[in-house]
Coordinates of C-alpha atoms in Angstrom, one line a residue:
Chain A
M1 CA 83.4 152.6 113.6
D2 CA 80.2 153.1 115.7
L3 CA 78.5 150.6 113.5
L4 CA 81.2 148.0 114.1
I5 CA 80.9 148.3 117.9
E6 CA 77.2 148.3 117.6
G7 CA 77.3 145.2 115.5
M8 CA 79.6 143.4 117.9
R9 CA 77.3 144.3 120.8
E10 CA 74.3 143.1 118.9
A11 CA 76.0 139.8 118.1
I12 CA 76.7 139.2 121.8
E13 CA 73.2 140.3 122.8
M14 CA 71.7 137.9 120.2
L15 CA 73.7 135.0 121.6
I16 CA 73.0 135.9 125.2
S17 CA 69.3 136.5 124.8
G18 CA 69.2 133.1 123.1
D19 CA 67.1 134.2 120.1
P20 CA 66.0 130.8 118.9
E21 CA 66.0 131.9 115.3
I22 CA 69.7 132.8 115.4
F23 CA 70.5 129.4 116.9
E24 CA 68.4 127.7 114.3
I25 CA 70.2 129.6 111.5
T26 CA 73.6 128.9 113.0
W27 CA 72.8 125.3 113.6
L28 CA 71.6 124.8 110.0
T29 CA 74.7 126.5 108.7
L30 CA 76.8 124.1 110.7
K31 CA 74.9 121.1 109.6
V32 CA 74.9 122.0 106.0
S33 CA 78.5 123.0 105.7
L34 CA 79.8 120.0 107.7
S35 CA 77.7 117.6 105.7
A36 CA 79.0 119.1 102.5
I37 CA 82.7 119.0 103.5
L38 CA 82.3 115.5 105.0
I39 CA 80.9 114.2 101.7
S40 CA 83.5 116.0 99.7
T41 CA 86.2 114.5 101.9
L42 CA 84.9 111.0 101.7
I43 CA 84.6 111.1 97.9
G44 CA 87.4 113.5 97.2
I45 CA 90.3 111.9 99.0
P46 CA 90.0 108.5 97.4
I47 CA 89.7 110.1 94.0
G48 CA 92.6 112.4 94.7
V49 CA 94.8 109.4 95.8
I50 CA 94.0 107.5 92.6
L51 CA 94.7 110.5 90.5
G52 CA 97.9 111.2 92.3
L53 CA 99.3 107.6 92.4
T54 CA 98.2 106.0 89.1
A55 CA 98.7 106.7 85.5
F56 CA 96.0 106.0 82.9
R57 CA 94.7 107.5 79.7
G58 CA 92.7 110.7 80.2
R59 CA 94.2 111.3 83.6
R60 CA 95.7 114.6 82.5
L61 CA 92.4 115.8 81.0
L62 CA 90.7 114.8 84.3
L63 CA 93.2 116.8 86.2
V64 CA 92.5 119.9 84.0
L65 CA 88.8 119.5 84.8
V66 CA 89.5 119.2 88.5
N67 CA 91.7 122.3 88.4
I68 CA 89.0 124.3 86.6
G69 CA 86.5 123.0 89.1
M70 CA 88.6 124.5 91.9
G71 CA 87.6 127.9 90.6
L72 CA 84.0 127.0 89.8
P73 CA 81.9 130.1 90.6
P74 CA 79.2 129.2 93.1
V75 CA 76.5 130.9 91.1
V76 CA 77.3 128.7 88.2
A77 CA 77.1 125.6 90.4
G78 CA 73.8 127.0 91.8
L79 CA 72.4 127.6 88.4
W80 CA 73.2 124.1 87.2
I81 CA 71.8 122.5 90.3
T82 CA 68.6 124.7 90.1
M83 CA 68.0 123.5 86.6
L84 CA 68.6 119.9 87.6
L85 CA 66.2 120.1 90.4
W86 CA 63.4 122.1 88.8
R87 CA 60.1 120.4 88.6
S88 CA 60.6 120.4 84.8
G89 CA 64.2 119.2 85.2
P90 CA 65.5 115.6 85.3
L91 CA 65.3 115.3 89.1
G92 CA 62.2 117.3 89.4
S93 CA 60.0 114.6 90.8
L94 CA 62.1 114.4 94.0
S95 CA 61.1 118.0 94.9
L96 CA 64.5 118.7 96.4
L97 CA 64.8 122.3 95.3
Y98 CA 64.6 124.9 98.1
S99 CA 65.7 122.3 100.7
P100 CA 68.9 122.1 102.8
F101 CA 69.8 119.0 100.7
A102 CA 70.0 121.2 97.6
I103 CA 72.4 123.5 99.4
V104 CA 74.6 120.6 100.4
M105 CA 74.6 119.4 96.7
A106 CA 75.8 122.8 95.5
Q107 CA 78.4 123.1 98.2
V108 CA 79.8 119.6 97.4
L109 CA 80.0 120.6 93.8
V110 CA 82.2 123.6 94.7
S111 CA 84.3 122.0 97.4
L112 CA 84.9 118.5 95.9
P113 CA 87.3 119.7 93.2
I114 CA 89.4 121.5 95.9
V115 CA 89.7 118.4 98.0
I116 CA 90.5 116.2 95.0
G117 CA 93.0 118.7 93.5
L118 CA 94.9 119.3 96.7
T119 CA 95.0 115.7 97.7
C120 CA 96.2 114.7 94.3
S121 CA 99.0 117.2 94.3
A122 CA 100.0 116.0 97.8
F123 CA 100.3 112.4 96.6
Q124 CA 102.2 113.4 93.5
Q125 CA 104.9 115.0 95.6
I126 CA 105.6 111.7 97.4
D127 CA 109.2 110.5 96.8
K128 CA 109.3 107.7 94.3
N129 CA 112.0 106.0 96.3
M130 CA 109.8 105.8 99.3
L131 CA 107.1 104.1 97.2
I132 CA 109.6 101.5 96.1
Q133 CA 110.8 101.0 99.6
I134 CA 107.3 100.5 100.9
K135 CA 106.6 98.0 98.2
S136 CA 109.8 96.1 98.8
L137 CA 108.9 95.7 102.4
G138 CA 105.9 93.8 101.2
A139 CA 103.1 96.2 102.2
T140 CA 99.7 95.4 100.8
R141 CA 97.9 98.1 98.8
F142 CA 95.8 99.1 101.8
Q143 CA 98.9 99.4 104.0
T144 CA 100.6 101.5 101.4
V145 CA 97.8 103.9 101.1
S146 CA 97.3 104.3 104.8
L147 CA 101.0 104.8 105.3
L148 CA 101.0 107.5 102.6
L149 CA 97.9 109.1 104.0
R150 CA 99.7 109.5 107.3
E151 CA 102.7 110.9 105.4
T152 CA 100.6 113.5 103.6
R153 CA 98.4 114.2 106.6
I154 CA 99.3 117.9 106.7
A155 CA 98.5 118.5 103.1
I156 CA 95.3 116.6 103.2
M157 CA 94.1 118.5 106.3
A158 CA 94.9 121.7 104.3
A159 CA 92.8 120.3 101.5
I160 CA 89.9 119.8 103.8
M161 CA 90.3 123.2 105.4
A162 CA 90.4 124.9 102.0
G163 CA 87.2 123.0 101.0
F164 CA 85.6 124.0 104.3
G165 CA 86.5 127.6 103.7
R166 CA 84.8 127.5 100.3
V167 CA 81.7 125.9 101.8
I168 CA 81.1 128.2 104.7
A169 CA 81.7 131.3 102.7
E170 CA 79.4 130.3 99.9
V171 CA 76.3 132.4 99.4
G172 CA 75.4 132.6 95.7
A173 CA 74.5 129.0 95.2
A174 CA 72.8 128.7 98.6
M175 CA 70.6 131.7 97.7
M176 CA 69.6 130.1 94.4
V177 CA 69.0 126.5 95.3
G178 CA 67.9 127.2 98.9
G179 CA 65.8 130.2 98.4
N180 CA 66.6 131.7 101.8
I181 CA 63.4 130.3 103.3
R182 CA 62.8 131.3 106.9
G183 CA 63.1 128.3 109.2
E184 CA 64.1 126.0 106.4
T185 CA 67.0 127.0 104.2
R186 CA 68.1 130.3 105.8
I187 CA 71.8 130.1 106.6
L188 CA 74.1 132.7 108.0
T189 CA 75.5 133.9 104.6
T190 CA 72.0 134.2 103.0
S191 CA 70.6 136.0 106.0
I192 CA 73.5 138.5 105.9
V193 CA 72.6 139.3 102.3
M194 CA 68.9 139.7 103.2
E195 CA 69.5 141.8 106.2
V196 CA 71.8 144.1 104.1
S197 CA 69.0 144.5 101.5
K198 CA 66.6 145.3 104.3
G199 CA 69.0 148.0 105.5
N200 CA 69.6 146.3 108.9
F201 CA 73.3 146.7 108.8
D202 CA 73.7 146.2 112.6
V203 CA 72.0 142.8 112.4
A204 CA 74.0 141.9 109.3
L205 CA 77.2 142.8 111.1
A206 CA 76.2 140.8 114.1
L207 CA 75.5 137.7 111.9
S208 CA 78.9 138.2 110.2
F209 CA 80.6 138.0 113.6
I210 CA 78.7 134.8 114.4
L211 CA 79.7 133.3 111.0
M212 CA 83.4 134.3 111.5
S213 CA 83.4 132.8 115.0
L214 CA 82.0 129.6 113.7
A215 CA 84.6 129.5 110.9
F216 CA 87.3 130.2 113.5
I217 CA 86.3 127.5 115.9
I218 CA 86.1 124.8 113.2
T219 CA 89.3 125.9 111.4
F220 CA 91.0 126.0 114.8
F221 CA 90.2 122.4 115.6
L222 CA 91.2 121.3 112.1
T223 CA 94.5 123.2 112.4
I224 CA 95.2 121.6 115.8
L225 CA 94.4 118.2 114.3
Q226 CA 96.8 119.0 111.4
Q227 CA 99.7 120.3 113.5
R228 CA 99.4 117.6 116.2
N229 CA 102.5 115.6 117.1
K230 CA 104.5 117.6 114.6
K231 CA 107.5 117.6 116.8
Q232 CA 107.8 113.8 116.9
Chain B
M1 CA 99.7 104.2 113.8
K2 CA 98.7 106.5 116.6
L3 CA 98.3 109.4 114.2
N4 CA 96.2 107.4 111.9
K5 CA 94.0 106.5 114.9
I6 CA 93.5 110.1 115.9
F7 CA 92.6 110.9 112.3
T8 CA 90.1 108.1 112.0
V9 CA 88.6 108.7 115.4
S10 CA 88.1 112.4 114.7
L11 CA 86.6 111.7 111.3
L12 CA 84.3 109.2 112.9
A13 CA 83.3 111.7 115.6
V14 CA 82.4 114.2 113.0
F15 CA 80.5 111.6 111.1
L16 CA 78.6 110.5 114.2
F17 CA 77.8 114.1 115.0
M18 CA 76.4 114.5 111.5
M19 CA 74.4 111.4 111.8
S20 CA 72.9 112.5 115.0
A21 CA 72.2 115.8 113.6
C22 CA 70.4 114.3 110.6
S23 CA 68.4 111.9 112.7
N24 CA 67.4 114.8 114.9
S25 CA 66.1 116.6 111.9
T26 CA 64.2 113.6 110.6
N27 CA 62.7 113.0 114.0
G28 CA 61.6 116.6 113.8
T29 CA 59.8 116.2 110.5
N30 CA 58.3 112.9 111.7
E31 CA 56.8 114.6 114.7
K32 CA 55.5 117.3 112.4
N33 CA 54.1 114.8 110.1
Q34 CA 52.5 112.8 112.8
A35 CA 51.2 115.7 114.8
K36 CA 49.3 117.0 111.8
P37 CA 47.2 114.0 110.8
D38 CA 45.7 114.0 114.3
E39 CA 44.2 117.3 113.6
T40 CA 43.4 117.2 109.9
N41 CA 43.3 113.5 109.1
T42 CA 45.7 114.0 106.2
A43 CA 48.9 112.1 106.1
E44 CA 51.1 114.3 104.1
V45 CA 52.5 117.8 104.6
K46 CA 52.7 119.3 101.1
D47 CA 55.0 122.1 100.1
L48 CA 53.6 125.2 98.5
I49 CA 56.0 127.4 96.6
L50 CA 55.1 131.0 96.8
T51 CA 57.1 133.3 94.5
T52 CA 56.8 136.9 95.4
T53 CA 58.5 140.3 95.2
T54 CA 61.2 141.5 97.5
S55 CA 59.0 144.2 98.8
T56 CA 56.6 141.8 100.6
Q57 CA 59.5 140.0 102.3
D58 CA 61.8 143.0 103.0
S59 CA 58.9 144.9 104.6
G60 CA 58.3 142.0 106.9
L61 CA 54.6 141.5 105.8
L62 CA 55.1 137.8 104.9
D63 CA 56.7 137.1 108.2
V64 CA 53.3 137.9 109.7
L65 CA 51.0 136.4 107.1
I66 CA 52.7 133.0 106.3
P67 CA 52.6 131.7 109.9
M68 CA 48.9 132.7 110.0
F69 CA 48.3 130.7 106.8
E70 CA 50.2 127.7 108.0
E71 CA 48.3 127.7 111.2
E72 CA 45.1 127.6 109.2
Q73 CA 46.3 125.0 106.7
K74 CA 48.1 122.5 108.9
N75 CA 49.1 120.3 106.0
T76 CA 50.7 123.0 103.9
N77 CA 54.3 124.1 104.3
V78 CA 54.9 127.4 102.5
K79 CA 58.3 128.0 100.8
T80 CA 58.6 131.7 100.1
I81 CA 61.0 132.6 97.3
A82 CA 61.4 136.4 97.2
V83 CA 62.6 137.5 93.8
G84 CA 61.8 140.3 91.3
T85 CA 58.3 140.2 89.8
G86 CA 59.8 139.3 86.4
Q87 CA 61.4 136.2 87.8
A88 CA 58.4 135.4 90.0
L89 CA 56.1 135.4 86.9
E90 CA 58.6 133.4 84.8
M91 CA 58.7 130.7 87.5
G92 CA 54.9 130.6 87.2
V93 CA 55.0 130.2 83.5
K94 CA 57.5 127.3 83.9
G95 CA 55.3 125.7 86.5
E96 CA 58.1 126.0 89.1
A97 CA 55.9 127.8 91.5
D98 CA 52.4 127.1 92.9
V99 CA 51.2 130.6 93.7
L100 CA 52.3 134.1 92.9
L101 CA 52.0 137.4 94.8
V102 CA 53.2 140.1 92.5
H103 CA 52.7 143.7 91.4
A104 CA 53.0 144.2 87.6
P105 CA 49.4 144.2 86.3
D106 CA 50.2 144.3 82.6
A107 CA 52.7 141.4 82.8
E108 CA 50.2 139.5 85.0
E109 CA 47.4 139.8 82.5
E110 CA 49.7 138.3 79.9
I111 CA 50.3 135.1 81.8
V112 CA 46.6 134.9 82.7
N113 CA 45.8 135.2 79.0
S114 CA 48.4 132.5 78.1
G115 CA 46.7 130.2 80.6
D116 CA 49.6 129.8 82.9
A117 CA 47.9 131.5 85.8
I118 CA 44.3 131.3 87.0
N119 CA 42.2 132.7 89.8
R120 CA 43.9 136.1 89.8
K121 CA 42.7 138.3 92.7
R122 CA 43.5 141.8 93.7
V123 CA 44.9 141.9 97.2
M124 CA 46.2 145.3 98.3
Y125 CA 48.1 148.4 97.1
N126 CA 50.6 150.8 98.2
D127 CA 52.1 153.5 96.1
Y128 CA 55.2 154.4 94.3
I129 CA 57.1 157.6 95.2
I130 CA 60.0 159.4 93.7
V131 CA 62.7 160.0 96.3
G132 CA 65.9 161.9 96.0
P133 CA 68.4 164.1 97.8
S134 CA 66.8 166.6 100.1
A135 CA 68.6 169.5 98.2
D136 CA 66.6 168.4 95.1
P137 CA 69.2 169.7 92.5
A138 CA 66.8 168.9 89.6
G139 CA 63.9 170.8 91.3
I140 CA 61.2 168.2 90.9
K141 CA 59.6 168.6 94.3
G142 CA 55.8 168.5 94.2
M143 CA 55.6 168.0 90.4
E144 CA 53.4 165.5 88.6
V145 CA 55.2 162.2 88.0
K146 CA 55.5 162.5 84.2
A147 CA 56.7 166.1 84.3
A148 CA 59.2 165.1 87.0
F149 CA 60.6 162.3 84.9
K150 CA 60.9 164.7 82.0
Q151 CA 62.7 167.2 84.1
L152 CA 65.1 164.6 85.5
F153 CA 65.9 163.6 82.0
D154 CA 66.4 167.1 80.7
K155 CA 68.6 168.1 83.6
D156 CA 70.6 164.8 83.2
A157 CA 70.1 164.2 86.9
V158 CA 71.5 161.1 88.6
F159 CA 68.7 158.5 88.3
I160 CA 69.2 155.1 89.8
S161 CA 67.0 152.4 88.2
R162 CA 66.4 148.8 89.5
G163 CA 67.1 147.4 86.0
D164 CA 66.1 143.9 87.2
D165 CA 62.7 143.4 85.4
S166 CA 61.0 143.7 88.7
G167 CA 57.5 145.2 89.1
T168 CA 59.0 148.6 90.1
H169 CA 61.4 148.5 87.1
K170 CA 58.5 147.7 84.8
K171 CA 56.6 150.6 86.3
E172 CA 59.5 153.0 85.8
L173 CA 60.0 151.9 82.2
G174 CA 56.3 152.4 81.6
I175 CA 56.5 156.0 82.7
W176 CA 59.6 156.6 80.5
K177 CA 57.7 155.1 77.6
S178 CA 54.6 157.2 78.1
I179 CA 56.7 160.3 77.7
E180 CA 58.7 158.8 74.8
I181 CA 62.1 159.1 76.4
T182 CA 64.9 156.5 76.3
P183 CA 66.5 157.2 79.7
A184 CA 69.6 155.1 79.0
D185 CA 70.8 157.9 76.7
N186 CA 71.5 160.0 79.7
K187 CA 74.9 159.8 81.5
G188 CA 73.2 160.2 84.9
Y189 CA 71.0 157.1 84.4
A190 CA 72.3 153.9 86.1
E191 CA 70.9 150.4 86.5
T192 CA 71.7 148.5 89.6
G193 CA 70.2 145.1 88.8
Q194 CA 69.5 144.6 92.5
G195 CA 66.6 144.7 94.9
M196 CA 64.8 147.8 96.1
G197 CA 66.6 148.0 99.4
N198 CA 70.1 147.9 97.8
T199 CA 69.0 150.3 95.1
L200 CA 67.9 152.8 97.6
Q201 CA 71.2 152.5 99.4
I202 CA 73.1 153.0 96.2
A203 CA 70.9 156.0 95.3
A204 CA 71.6 157.5 98.7
E205 CA 75.4 157.1 98.2
K206 CA 75.3 158.6 94.8
Q207 CA 72.7 161.3 95.8
G208 CA 70.5 160.2 93.0
Y209 CA 66.8 160.1 92.3
V210 CA 64.9 156.8 92.4
L211 CA 61.4 155.4 91.9
T212 CA 60.5 153.2 94.8
D213 CA 57.6 151.6 96.5
R214 CA 56.6 153.3 99.7
A215 CA 56.9 150.2 101.9
T216 CA 60.5 149.6 101.2
Y217 CA 61.3 153.3 101.5
L218 CA 59.7 153.6 104.9
A219 CA 61.5 150.4 106.1
Q220 CA 64.8 151.9 105.0
K221 CA 64.2 155.6 105.9
D222 CA 66.6 155.6 108.8
N223 CA 69.5 154.3 106.6
V224 CA 69.1 156.3 103.5
D225 CA 69.4 160.1 103.3
L226 CA 66.6 160.6 100.7
D227 CA 63.4 162.5 100.9
I228 CA 60.0 162.0 99.3
L229 CA 59.8 164.5 96.4
V230 CA 56.8 163.2 94.3
E231 CA 53.8 161.3 95.6
G232 CA 50.1 161.0 95.4
D233 CA 49.7 160.8 91.7
D234 CA 47.1 158.3 90.3
D235 CA 49.8 157.0 88.0
L236 CA 51.8 155.9 90.9
L237 CA 49.4 153.3 92.3
N238 CA 51.2 150.0 93.0
I239 CA 48.7 147.2 93.0
Y240 CA 49.4 143.6 94.2
H241 CA 47.6 140.6 92.9
V242 CA 47.7 137.0 94.0
M243 CA 47.1 134.1 91.5
Q244 CA 47.6 130.4 91.3
V245 CA 49.5 128.6 88.7
N246 CA 47.2 126.6 86.3
H247 CA 47.4 122.9 87.4
E248 CA 45.9 121.8 84.1
K249 CA 48.9 123.2 82.3
H250 CA 51.5 122.2 84.9
D251 CA 50.7 118.9 86.5
K252 CA 53.2 119.1 89.4
V253 CA 51.5 122.2 90.9
N254 CA 50.0 122.0 94.4
S255 CA 46.7 123.5 93.3
E256 CA 44.8 122.8 96.5
G257 CA 47.3 124.7 98.6
A258 CA 47.5 127.5 96.0
E259 CA 43.8 127.9 95.9
A260 CA 43.7 128.0 99.7
F261 CA 46.4 130.7 99.7
V262 CA 44.5 132.9 97.2
Q263 CA 41.4 132.6 99.4
F264 CA 43.5 133.3 102.5
M265 CA 44.9 136.5 101.0
I266 CA 41.5 138.0 100.2
A267 CA 39.8 136.9 103.4
D268 CA 38.6 139.6 105.7
K269 CA 40.7 138.5 108.6
T270 CA 43.9 138.7 106.5
Q271 CA 42.9 142.0 105.0
K272 CA 42.6 143.4 108.5
V273 CA 46.1 142.2 109.4
I274 CA 47.4 143.8 106.2
E275 CA 45.7 147.1 107.1
E276 CA 47.3 147.1 110.6
F277 CA 50.7 146.0 109.4
G278 CA 53.4 148.6 109.9
K279 CA 51.3 151.1 111.8
E280 CA 53.2 150.5 115.0
D281 CA 56.7 150.8 113.5
F282 CA 56.2 153.4 110.9
G283 CA 53.2 155.4 112.0
E284 CA 51.3 154.5 108.9
S285 CA 50.2 151.3 107.0
L286 CA 52.6 150.0 104.5
F287 CA 49.9 148.3 102.4
V288 CA 46.3 149.2 101.9
P289 CA 43.7 146.4 101.6
Y290 CA 42.2 146.5 98.1
T291 CA 40.1 143.4 97.2
E292 CA 37.6 143.2 94.5

C-alpha cells in the first residue's frame, strides 16, 4: 500500500518537475500507438467492409485467418518482424530494426486483425432488407457504404478502441523490435519492464500511472465520439 | 450527414496531428544531420548497434558512457541492445550487431576463433558473489565457492539459476561442471530464464541462494532481502571484454564505429569514469578498470 501511494506521488512529481525524459517517452508512446492504430484503421475498415458485405471464394478462410490474428501473441509478431528486418533478412538493407518504425509495424500487425474482424462482424449484422431498400432508392456504391458506416458507427468505434487497447498495452514486440533504446525506442511499457528489472518499483509504478492516464484520456475521447448524438 | 462529418473531421484531426508529429521528428533528425557535418565534415550519421549484457545497462554504467562516446564521435548514433551474453554473442555471429560488450570469456574465444569477432580487448571486471537468505539455512557463509556449491547441492537448498544462457548463467554452469554435479537433479534448483535483477527478486521471494554479479546486487540491495555469503574467490572473477564484429565476414557491419568504440572503451579517460562509477551511490566501485 505504501508503495502504491509512493508510486502515485512519484508520478505526479515526475510530471510536475517536467523531467524531459519522461515527456520524451510518453510522447513517443503516443506517436507510435496513434500511428499504429491510424494505419490499422485506414487499412482495416475497408477490408472489414469488403469482407462483411461481399461473398467470394476463400472469404471464409480469410475470416478464419483474421480471427486467429485477433489473438496473435505480440511476441510472435515481434519475432517475425525482427527476422524480416534483420540485416540478413529480406528487408535488412533498410536498417529499420530498433527504430520506432519497427514498433509501429509490429503494432499494426497485432491490431489490424482486430479492426478488420470487428468491422466485418458489424457489417454482417446489417439487415438485408435495409441493403435492398438503400439500393432501391438508387444510392451509388459510395453512398451505400458511407450510409452503412454511419449506421455501424458504434461498432466501428468499438473496433478502433479494441485495437488501440492492444497497441498501447503491447510490450513484448516493442521490446524485441525496438530494443528499448534510450531516447530512441523507449516507450512507456518497455521502460516499465526495465525499471522493474532494475528494482525501481516506485518509478515503474509511476510510469504505469502515466500509461494508464494516457490510455484513459484517449479512450475517453473515443468513447465520447462513439456515444455522441446517441439520443437523436 | 452531420455524424459523418464529425467522424471524418476527427479522423482528419488525428491524421494531421500525426503528420505534424512526424514532420517534427524528421525536422529533428535533419537538424541533427545538418549540425553534425559542420563539425566533422561527414554527411551521414551512422548507427552503431552495441549488444551487451543486462548488467551494464541495469547498473546504469552505459547511461554514462554512451553519451560520452557520442560526444566524441559526432557521426555515430549508438543503439544499445541489452540482452543476455548468449544472445549478444549470437547476434555478433549473425552479423546483426557491430560491437559487443560481454562477459563470458570461453564463449567469446569461440567466436573470435571462428572469425566472427575481431579486435577483442579486456575492459574491466567485477566479481560474482553468492547471495542468500541472511539466516543461511545451508550454512555456506565464508566457504570457498566450489565447496559452497557442493553443500548447496547436498542439502538440496533452494537455488535460483538465471537459466538464460547469459554470462552469469554460463559461469554458474561452469562451476557445477567443475565439481561434476548436475544441479537440475535437485528439487530446490529452479531456472528463471530472466535477467539478473528479476532473478534476484525471485530468489528473495523464495528465500533461495543465487550466483550474481556484484554490480546488479548492489544496485538491488535495498529491494532484495539477501546477504552476501561467499565472495573474494579467484574463481569468481567476472571479466568484461569488448570486441567488434568482423566486417570481412559480415559486410553490413559499421566497422569504423565499432573500432572507435573498442578504442573508446580502453582509453584512459573512459577507464577513469568506469573506476569512479557507482562510488557516490553505493560507496564502492561497481566495475574495476582492467585493460591489457
